[in-house]
Tab-separated table of C-alpha atoms and ligand atoms in Angstrom:
chain	number	residue	atom	x	y	z
A	272	MET	CA	-14.980	7.650	-19.690
A	273	LYS	CA	-16.038	8.027	-23.365
A	274	THR	CA	-17.651	4.762	-23.690
A	275	SER	CA	-20.183	3.447	-27.125
A	276	PRO	CA	-23.425	2.074	-25.718
A	277	GLY	CA	-24.144	-0.824	-24.068
A	278	GLN	CA	-20.163	-2.128	-23.982
A	279	LEU	CA	-19.008	-3.514	-20.383
A	280	VAL	CA	-17.453	-0.801	-18.266
A	281	VAL	CA	-14.336	-1.702	-16.274
A	282	PRO	CA	-13.874	1.181	-14.003
A	283	PHE	CA	-9.983	0.567	-11.866
A	284	LEU	CA	-11.691	0.381	-8.725
A	285	ASP	CA	-15.773	-0.314	-7.286
A	286	LEU	CA	-15.807	1.450	-4.065
A	287	GLN	CA	-20.317	1.222	-4.347
A	288	GLU	CA	-20.228	-2.397	-5.451
A	289	GLN	CA	-18.552	-3.580	-2.215
A	290	ASN	CA	-20.325	-0.436	0.367
A	291	ARG	CA	-23.976	-2.329	-1.683
A	292	ARG	CA	-23.095	-5.461	-0.857
A	293	ILE	CA	-22.379	-4.981	3.805
A	294	ARG	CA	-24.598	-1.835	3.161
A	295	ALA	CA	-26.630	-2.819	6.656
A	296	GLN	CA	-24.177	-3.900	8.347
A	297	LEU	CA	-22.205	-1.132	7.331
A	298	GLN	CA	-25.176	1.146	8.737
A	299	GLU	CA	-26.835	0.080	11.779
A	300	ALA	CA	-22.588	0.603	12.334
A	301	ILE	CA	-22.922	3.735	11.943
A	302	GLU	CA	-25.999	4.792	13.458
A	303	SER	CA	-24.913	3.668	16.834
A	304	VAL	CA	-21.722	5.409	16.265
A	305	THR	CA	-24.072	8.929	15.559
A	306	SER	CA	-27.161	8.278	17.480
A	307	ARG	CA	-24.465	9.031	20.183
A	308	ALA	CA	-23.273	11.348	19.342
A	309	GLN	CA	-19.075	9.026	19.430
A	310	PHE	CA	-17.782	11.374	16.928
A	311	ILE	CA	-14.182	11.672	17.978
A	312	LEU	CA	-12.495	8.338	19.208
A	313	GLY	CA	-15.144	6.739	21.658
A	314	PRO	CA	-16.193	2.204	22.143
A	315	ALA	CA	-16.445	2.128	18.386
A	316	VAL	CA	-12.879	3.049	17.273
A	317	GLU	CA	-12.040	0.892	21.087
A	318	ARG	CA	-13.601	-2.338	19.267
A	319	PHE	CA	-10.771	-2.182	16.212
A	320	GLU	CA	-7.915	-1.592	17.885
A	321	LYS	CA	-8.106	-4.338	19.407
A	322	ALA	CA	-9.501	-6.698	16.408
A	323	PHE	CA	-7.252	-4.604	14.346
A	324	ALA	CA	-4.193	-5.070	16.622
A	325	ARG	CA	-5.746	-9.052	17.244
A	326	TYR	CA	-5.856	-9.378	13.496
A	327	LEU	CA	-2.602	-9.268	13.005
A	328	GLY	CA	-0.553	-10.784	16.373
A	329	ARG	CA	0.262	-7.010	17.976
A	330	ARG	CA	-0.410	-5.895	21.615
A	331	PHE	CA	-1.876	-2.480	20.543
A	332	CYS	CA	-3.260	-0.744	17.333
A	333	ILE	CA	-4.022	2.835	18.062
A	334	GLY	CA	-6.487	4.359	15.027
A	335	LEU	CA	-5.307	7.781	13.626
A	336	ASN	CA	-6.323	10.225	11.583
A	337	SER	CA	-4.431	9.188	8.173
A	338	GLY	CA	-1.626	6.568	6.325
A	339	THR	CA	0.753	9.312	6.615
A	340	SER	CA	0.016	10.474	10.577
A	341	ALA	CA	0.838	6.801	11.288
A	342	LEU	CA	4.085	6.945	9.817
A	343	HIS	CA	4.696	10.910	11.132
A	344	LEU	CA	3.552	9.781	14.572
A	345	ALA	CA	6.328	6.482	14.362
A	346	LEU	CA	9.100	7.310	13.424
A	347	ARG	CA	8.297	9.940	15.800
A	348	THR	CA	7.877	8.001	18.753
A	349	CYS	CA	10.809	6.525	17.974
A	350	ASP	CA	13.094	8.917	18.763
A	351	ILE	CA	14.106	9.973	14.660
A	352	GLY	CA	14.996	13.700	14.776
A	353	PRO	CA	17.446	16.099	12.611
A	354	GLY	CA	20.927	14.324	12.329
A	355	ASP	CA	19.792	10.897	11.582
A	356	GLU	CA	18.977	8.768	8.189
A	357	VAL	CA	15.886	6.284	7.388
A	358	ILE	CA	16.306	4.173	5.291
A	359	THR	CA	13.839	3.393	1.653
A	360	THR	CA	12.655	2.147	-1.004
A	361	ALA	CA	12.747	5.076	-4.758
A	362	LEU	CA	9.064	3.557	-5.341
A	363	SER	CA	6.531	3.471	-2.835
A	364	TRP	CA	4.256	6.323	-3.008
A	365	ILE	CA	4.939	9.724	-1.245
A	366	SER	CA	3.972	9.230	2.036
A	367	THR	CA	6.543	7.334	2.978
A	368	SER	CA	9.616	9.813	2.869
A	369	TRP	CA	7.429	12.658	4.648
A	370	ALA	CA	7.661	10.652	7.642
A	371	ILE	CA	11.033	11.126	7.907
A	372	SER	CA	11.093	14.463	6.849
A	373	TYR	CA	8.697	15.588	9.662
A	374	CYS	CA	10.635	14.357	11.749
A	375	GLY	CA	13.505	16.521	9.913
A	376	ALA	CA	15.585	13.272	9.268
A	377	THR	CA	17.091	13.024	6.116
A	378	PRO	CA	15.731	9.990	3.836
A	379	VAL	CA	18.336	7.931	2.192
A	380	PHE	CA	16.667	6.542	-1.028
A	381	VAL	CA	17.874	2.353	-2.404
A	382	ASP	CA	16.608	0.387	-5.347
A	383	VAL	CA	13.876	-2.234	-5.503
A	384	ASP	CA	14.593	-6.078	-6.609
A	385	PRO	CA	13.950	-6.621	-10.668
A	386	THR	CA	10.976	-9.374	-9.553
A	387	THR	CA	8.942	-7.609	-6.936
A	388	TYR	CA	9.996	-4.181	-6.539
A	389	THR	CA	9.644	-4.992	-3.103
A	390	ILE	CA	13.363	-3.061	-1.370
A	391	ASP	CA	16.761	-4.466	-1.933
A	392	SER	CA	17.648	-5.801	1.056
A	393	GLU	CA	21.320	-6.310	-0.363
A	394	LEU	CA	21.581	-2.084	-1.154
A	395	VAL	CA	19.853	-1.643	2.159
A	396	ARG	CA	23.132	-2.757	3.564
A	397	ARG	CA	25.427	-0.885	1.003
A	398	ALA	CA	23.590	2.472	2.195
A	399	ILE	CA	24.137	2.346	6.063
A	400	THR	CA	25.963	5.035	7.976
A	401	PRO	CA	26.592	5.604	10.825
A	402	ARG	CA	23.954	7.910	10.825
A	403	THR	CA	21.646	4.914	9.447
A	404	LYS	CA	18.485	5.180	12.714
A	405	ALA	CA	16.067	3.098	11.041
A	406	ILE	CA	15.097	1.343	7.770
A	407	LEU	CA	11.519	2.178	6.437
A	408	PRO	CA	10.619	-0.597	4.262
A	409	VAL	CA	6.975	-0.931	2.281
A	410	HIS	CA	4.818	-3.941	0.864
A	411	ILE	CA	4.392	-2.306	-1.889
A	412	TYR	CA	1.252	-2.945	-4.455
A	413	GLY	CA	0.183	-5.692	-1.473
A	414	GLN	CA	3.306	-8.022	-1.644
A	415	ALA	CA	5.519	-7.554	1.767
A	416	CYS	CA	9.142	-7.698	1.984
A	417	GLU	CA	12.020	-9.424	2.480
A	418	MET	CA	11.717	-9.437	6.109
A	419	ASP	CA	13.591	-11.628	7.051
A	420	ALA	CA	17.156	-10.607	5.286
A	421	LEU	CA	15.705	-6.683	6.859
A	422	CYS	CA	14.957	-7.918	10.602
A	423	ARG	CA	19.127	-9.277	10.193
A	424	ILE	CA	19.853	-6.633	8.482
A	425	ALA	CA	18.383	-3.889	11.618
A	426	GLU	CA	19.837	-6.524	14.431
A	427	GLU	CA	22.620	-6.551	13.117
A	428	HIS	CA	23.621	-2.709	13.186
A	429	GLY	CA	21.114	-1.734	15.765
A	430	LEU	CA	18.917	-0.615	14.080
A	431	MET	CA	15.006	0.633	14.211
A	432	LEU	CA	12.994	-0.935	11.298
A	433	ILE	CA	9.207	0.317	10.853
A	434	GLU	CA	7.190	-0.688	8.485
A	435	ASP	CA	5.010	1.034	5.562
A	436	ALA	CA	1.571	-1.807	5.415
A	437	ALA	CA	-0.305	0.654	4.009
A	438	GLN	CA	-0.171	-1.524	1.202
A	439	ALA	CA	-0.542	-5.397	2.720
A	440	HIS	CA	-3.489	-5.956	5.538
A	441	GLY	CA	-3.284	-9.095	5.699
A	442	ALA	CA	-0.652	-10.775	3.558
A	443	MET	CA	2.280	-12.649	5.497
A	444	TYR	CA	5.286	-13.629	5.666
A	445	ASN	CA	6.328	-16.511	5.835
A	446	GLY	CA	3.230	-17.386	7.604
A	447	ARG	CA	3.503	-14.689	9.377
A	448	ARG	CA	1.297	-11.373	9.396
A	449	VAL	CA	3.118	-8.188	7.650
A	450	GLY	CA	2.862	-5.527	10.408
A	451	SER	CA	3.821	-7.810	13.104
A	452	PHE	CA	8.073	-7.506	12.790
A	453	GLY	CA	9.708	-4.245	12.645
A	454	SER	CA	8.951	-1.222	16.225
A	455	ALA	CA	5.703	-1.093	15.408
A	456	ALA	CA	4.116	-0.601	12.176
A	457	CYS	CA	2.022	1.948	9.793
A	458	PHE	CA	-1.424	1.216	8.055
A	459	SER	CA	-3.393	3.718	5.955
A	460	PHE	CA	-7.458	3.022	5.737
A	461	TYR	CA	-7.764	5.563	3.083
A	462	PRO	CA	-10.707	4.585	1.312
A	463	GLY	CA	-9.985	2.620	-1.256
A	464	LYS	CA	-6.469	0.383	0.094
A	465	ASN	CA	-7.614	-3.132	1.226
A	466	LEU	CA	-9.414	-2.148	4.047
A	467	GLY	CA	-10.539	0.995	3.607
A	468	ALA	CA	-12.707	4.165	5.304
A	469	PHE	CA	-15.561	6.229	4.716
A	470	GLY	CA	-12.509	8.608	4.365
A	471	GLU	CA	-9.441	9.288	5.737
A	472	ALA	CA	-8.155	6.761	8.229
A	473	GLY	CA	-5.323	4.826	9.682
A	474	ALA	CA	-3.032	3.453	12.450
A	475	VAL	CA	-0.339	2.485	13.836
A	476	VAL	CA	0.718	-1.547	15.902
A	477	THR	CA	3.559	-2.456	18.330
A	478	ASP	CA	3.706	-4.200	20.943
A	479	ASP	CA	5.818	-1.573	23.275
A	480	GLU	CA	3.878	-0.447	25.807
A	481	GLU	CA	5.752	3.150	26.397
A	482	LEU	CA	5.299	2.808	22.289
A	483	ALA	CA	1.563	2.779	21.936
A	484	ALA	CA	1.267	5.467	25.352
A	485	ARG	CA	3.046	7.961	23.449
A	486	ILE	CA	1.705	7.449	20.251
A	487	ARG	CA	-2.076	7.429	21.654
A	488	ARG	CA	-0.813	10.616	23.921
A	489	LEU	CA	0.135	12.211	20.361
A	490	ARG	CA	-2.728	12.139	18.093
A	491	ASP	CA	-4.732	13.493	20.926
A	492	HIS	CA	-2.426	17.336	21.545
A	493	ALA	CA	-0.205	15.216	23.645
A	494	GLN	CA	-2.016	15.414	26.075
A	495	ASP	CA	-1.502	14.175	30.304
A	496	GLY	CA	-4.695	14.686	31.365
A	497	ARG	CA	-6.749	16.678	30.534
A	498	HIS	CA	-5.503	20.328	29.385
A	499	HIS	CA	-2.158	18.735	30.296
A	500	HIS	CA	0.922	18.886	27.274
A	501	VAL	CA	3.122	17.006	27.997
A	502	GLU	CA	5.196	17.128	24.662
A	503	LEU	CA	4.563	19.068	21.316
A	504	GLY	CA	1.773	17.551	20.478
A	505	TYR	CA	-1.145	16.771	17.132
A	506	ASN	CA	-4.661	16.983	16.288
A	507	MET	CA	-4.173	12.751	14.236
A	508	ARG	CA	-7.194	11.159	16.000
A	509	MET	CA	-9.465	8.171	14.372
A	510	GLU	CA	-12.813	9.670	13.740
A	511	GLY	CA	-15.756	7.381	15.627
A	512	ILE	CA	-17.689	6.561	12.604
A	513	GLN	CA	-14.265	5.615	10.405
A	514	GLY	CA	-13.519	2.988	13.540
A	515	ALA	CA	-16.905	1.615	13.088
A	516	VAL	CA	-16.938	0.999	10.085
A	517	LEU	CA	-13.997	-0.161	10.194
A	518	GLU	CA	-14.676	-2.950	12.560
A	519	VAL	CA	-17.893	-4.140	9.662
A	520	LYS	CA	-15.018	-4.264	7.443
A	521	LEU	CA	-12.124	-5.978	8.929
A	522	LEU	CA	-15.006	-9.373	8.887
A	523	HIS	CA	-14.692	-9.427	5.818
A	524	LEU	CA	-11.084	-8.770	4.676
A	525	ASP	CA	-9.180	-11.611	3.888
A	526	ARG	CA	-12.475	-13.193	1.981
A	527	TRP	CA	-11.970	-9.617	-0.336
A	528	ASN	CA	-7.754	-10.678	-0.318
A	529	ALA	CA	-8.825	-14.813	-1.325
A	530	LEU	CA	-11.024	-12.566	-3.784
A	531	ARG	CA	-7.947	-10.297	-4.969
A	532	ALA	CA	-5.775	-13.679	-5.386
A	533	ALA	CA	-7.774	-15.958	-7.932
A	534	HIS	CA	-8.512	-12.761	-9.882
A	535	ALA	CA	-5.193	-12.482	-10.264
A	536	ALA	CA	-4.756	-16.407	-10.893
A	537	ARG	CA	-7.097	-15.543	-13.586
A	538	TYR	CA	-5.006	-12.386	-15.319
A	539	GLN	CA	-2.174	-14.574	-14.849
A	540	GLU	CA	-3.772	-17.294	-16.857
A	541	LEU	CA	-5.069	-15.107	-19.277
A	542	LEU	CA	-2.337	-13.215	-20.581
A	543	ALA	CA	0.543	-15.484	-20.043
A	544	GLY	CA	-0.890	-18.654	-21.835
A	545	PRO	CA	0.027	-21.632	-21.381
A	546	PRO	CA	2.873	-22.498	-19.209
A	547	ASN	CA	6.366	-21.829	-20.722
A	548	ARG	CA	4.744	-19.887	-23.392
A	549	PRO	CA	3.864	-16.802	-22.886
A	550	VAL	CA	1.079	-15.842	-25.966
A	551	ILE	CA	2.854	-11.864	-24.952
A	552	PRO	CA	6.536	-12.504	-25.288
A	553	MET	CA	8.895	-9.747	-24.372
A	554	THR	CA	11.290	-9.346	-26.687
A	555	HIS	CA	12.651	-5.897	-28.985
A	556	ARG	CA	10.376	-6.149	-31.232
A	557	TRP	CA	7.102	-7.705	-29.554
A	558	GLU	CA	5.045	-5.454	-26.892
A	559	GLY	CA	5.287	-6.966	-24.436
A	560	LEU	CA	3.200	-7.485	-20.978
A	561	GLN	CA	6.146	-8.140	-17.737
A	562	LEU	CA	3.522	-9.728	-15.492
A	563	PRO	CA	3.747	-9.240	-11.408
A	564	VAL	CA	4.731	-12.502	-9.060
A	565	ALA	CA	4.534	-13.141	-5.736
A	566	ARG	CA	7.409	-14.237	-4.211
A	567	GLN	CA	5.158	-16.188	-1.412
A	568	PRO	CA	1.617	-16.742	-2.626
A	569	GLU	CA	-0.227	-15.769	1.048
A	570	ALA	CA	2.675	-12.856	0.527
A	571	HIS	CA	0.452	-11.300	-1.489
A	572	VAL	CA	-3.010	-9.479	-0.973
A	573	TRP	CA	-3.143	-7.307	-4.544
A	574	HIS	CA	-3.938	-4.272	-3.531
A	575	LEU	CA	-2.120	-3.846	-7.308
A	576	PHE	CA	-2.243	-5.701	-9.978
A	577	VAL	CA	0.961	-3.994	-11.944
A	578	VAL	CA	1.582	-5.297	-15.040
A	579	LEU	CA	5.008	-4.040	-17.551
A	580	VAL	CA	4.530	-2.798	-20.596
A	581	ALA	CA	7.115	-2.651	-23.178
A	582	GLY	CA	7.761	-1.827	-26.854
A	583	ILE	CA	4.689	0.251	-26.687
A	584	GLU	CA	4.267	3.241	-24.186
A	585	ARG	CA	1.838	2.710	-21.821
A	586	GLU	CA	-0.393	5.206	-21.956
A	587	ARG	CA	-1.334	4.432	-25.402
A	588	LEU	CA	-1.756	1.151	-24.882
A	589	ALA	CA	-3.773	2.573	-21.095
A	590	ALA	CA	-6.278	4.963	-24.181
A	591	ARG	CA	-7.252	1.617	-26.077
A	592	LEU	CA	-7.950	-0.045	-22.913
A	593	ALA	CA	-10.292	3.312	-21.542
A	594	GLU	CA	-11.157	3.265	-25.417
A	595	GLN	CA	-12.654	-0.631	-24.338
A	596	GLY	CA	-14.273	0.954	-20.586
A	597	ILE	CA	-11.153	-0.033	-18.944
A	598	ALA	CA	-9.928	1.871	-16.296
A	599	THR	CA	-6.114	1.709	-15.596
A	600	GLY	CA	-3.532	4.262	-13.314
A	601	ILE	CA	-0.087	4.108	-13.094
A	602	HIS	CA	1.563	3.451	-9.622
A	603	TYR	CA	3.728	5.779	-9.447
A	604	PRO	CA	4.887	7.647	-12.394
A	605	THR	CA	7.966	8.517	-10.893
A	606	PRO	CA	10.325	7.448	-7.952
A	607	ILE	CA	9.774	9.790	-4.976
A	608	PRO	CA	13.968	11.183	-4.809
A	609	PHE	CA	13.121	12.674	-8.297
A	610	GLN	CA	10.358	15.135	-6.750
A	611	PRO	CA	11.141	18.595	-7.315
A	612	ALA	CA	10.259	18.373	-2.844
A	613	TYR	CA	13.111	16.329	-3.088
A	614	ALA	CA	15.553	17.298	-4.963
A	615	HIS	CA	18.197	19.368	-3.272
A	616	LEU	CA	19.169	15.690	-1.990
A	617	GLY	CA	20.880	15.923	-4.784
A	618	TYR	CA	19.195	12.260	-6.536
A	619	ARG	CA	20.538	11.558	-10.250
A	620	SER	CA	18.684	9.529	-13.271
A	621	GLY	CA	20.516	6.262	-13.339
A	622	ASP	CA	20.439	6.032	-9.465
A	623	PHE	CA	17.498	3.096	-9.125
A	624	PRO	CA	17.920	1.616	-12.713
A	625	VAL	CA	15.734	-0.900	-11.512
A	626	ALA	CA	12.295	1.566	-10.144
A	627	GLU	CA	13.458	3.968	-12.555
A	628	ASN	CA	12.145	1.511	-15.416
A	629	VAL	CA	8.950	-0.094	-13.176
A	630	MET	CA	7.679	3.593	-12.910
A	631	ARG	CA	8.118	4.055	-16.875
A	632	ARG	CA	6.733	1.535	-17.640
A	633	CYS	CA	3.885	0.295	-15.123
A	634	LEU	CA	0.037	0.421	-15.012
A	635	SER	CA	-2.041	-0.605	-12.817
A	636	LEU	CA	-4.899	-2.804	-14.195
A	637	PRO	CA	-8.264	-3.103	-13.005
A	638	MET	CA	-8.107	-4.692	-9.196
A	639	PHE	CA	-10.770	-4.733	-6.321
A	640	PRO	CA	-12.411	-7.697	-5.166
A	641	GLU	CA	-16.569	-7.346	-6.427
A	642	LEU	CA	-15.001	-7.661	-10.174
A	643	SER	CA	-16.493	-10.380	-11.869
A	644	ALA	CA	-15.507	-13.035	-14.769
A	645	GLU	CA	-15.999	-11.351	-17.390
A	646	GLN	CA	-14.599	-8.076	-16.475
A	647	ILE	CA	-11.361	-9.870	-16.003
A	648	GLU	CA	-11.654	-11.596	-19.559
A	649	HIS	CA	-12.951	-7.792	-21.095
A	650	VAL	CA	-9.482	-6.260	-19.920
A	651	ALA	CA	-7.085	-9.510	-20.641
A	652	SER	CA	-8.954	-9.715	-24.681
A	653	ASN	CA	-8.052	-6.645	-24.797
A	654	LEU	CA	-4.851	-6.124	-23.997
A	655	HIS	CA	-4.161	-8.706	-26.566
A	656	ILE	CA	-5.789	-6.849	-29.321
A	657	ALA	CA	-3.717	-3.647	-28.120
A	658	LEU	CA	-0.649	-5.487	-28.647
A	659	ARG	CA	-1.527	-7.274	-31.652
A	660	ARG	CA	-2.505	-3.702	-33.196
A	661	LYS	CA	0.829	-2.325	-33.487
A	662	VAL	CA	2.461	-5.155	-34.914
A	663	ALA	CA	0.305	-5.439	-37.542
B	348	PLP	C1	-1.617	4.762	0.890
B	348	PLP	C2	-0.785	5.205	1.851
B	348	PLP	C3	0.464	6.049	2.555
B	348	PLP	C4	-0.736	7.073	3.004
B	348	PLP	O1	-1.793	6.962	3.970
B	348	PLP	P1	-2.407	8.446	3.967
B	348	PLP	O2	-4.255	7.276	4.708
B	348	PLP	O3	-3.439	8.742	2.203
B	348	PLP	O4	-2.345	9.003	4.379
B	348	PLP	C5	1.848	6.109	3.455
B	348	PLP	N1	2.196	4.701	2.734
B	348	PLP	C6	2.136	4.219	2.003
B	348	PLP	C7	2.820	3.473	0.875
B	348	PLP	C8	0.260	3.700	0.992
B	348	PLP	O5	0.027	2.869	-0.174
């Protein structure tokens, strides 16, 4: 990013700063793995698995090499295969639907709720056919889906419910952690997630002992005893170093999430102006911002702080912020069903009016626990300036 000297810089995410603050703990944990050469699985991974299962109130956690692998193995062990349909959201990272496709099943995409951008449960109900086998909701941007409604639908129709919780470590729904609702739930520990490893990592959590045992086997070439492979397996094991780093970082997760929530509240305050009198109204004549909404305060862990931009092209707004040293992101520019990889499913523009609108206008502002008050104010004041400038 090109900035003028002395200018305040606001990165989108600052992992170096996070690691710096707990460096001693991290180094000790990594050293204990490397000095014993316990590089693949091993005691650090086992300790993390136990700790993370306990954190979520789940019986089992199986550490894997990515969130994508977690989704893949969870669906596979729920016996999803060719001929099956899995209902999922049009608005997510591509891995959610990859997992369905890896199993040979068909993703059936539905639109999202206009307030929270999580999957619209009424549309899930309407998308059910005799081939539907499972529902795969995503707690998008860090916010829990409407789990009551989704659990009810799954139960009424005898469907599996598998949560994609890759963006929502620690988020709650009605006092219960996400990841504790479905037959299985999938997490990613990609470095930029709320709980991030020092490389690729992921996990499945479940209460089902048989499912857990099968995922444990599948991640290690489906070995049932050494050199005895009982089905088609994979190399999807978690690395020892990742287990060690995650074990340390899990101790900080709730505190980090609380900081994210405080930053989100501060953004809301600075960007919305006095209650009920928005400084930046959403009307056709004005440049406007639509701020994110948390359905329940504890439901949102603010993996991303996503605003919708109106009246000005978001790329122009992003460019103006970049001139002021502020990094932004777009999560995501295209609904998954419109990706070329899914062209064969025949979805058309207009099939997902809400998701299409969000994805045309969304802009993610810097959001990470170590953001300073000064950085948040810098973002907010430059948003105000950039939005007003075009009117004048
Ligand atoms: C990050 C992410 C994944 C995939 O995780 P990886 O660890 O990168 O494979 C899956 N689903 C969602 C919603 C994600 O954000």
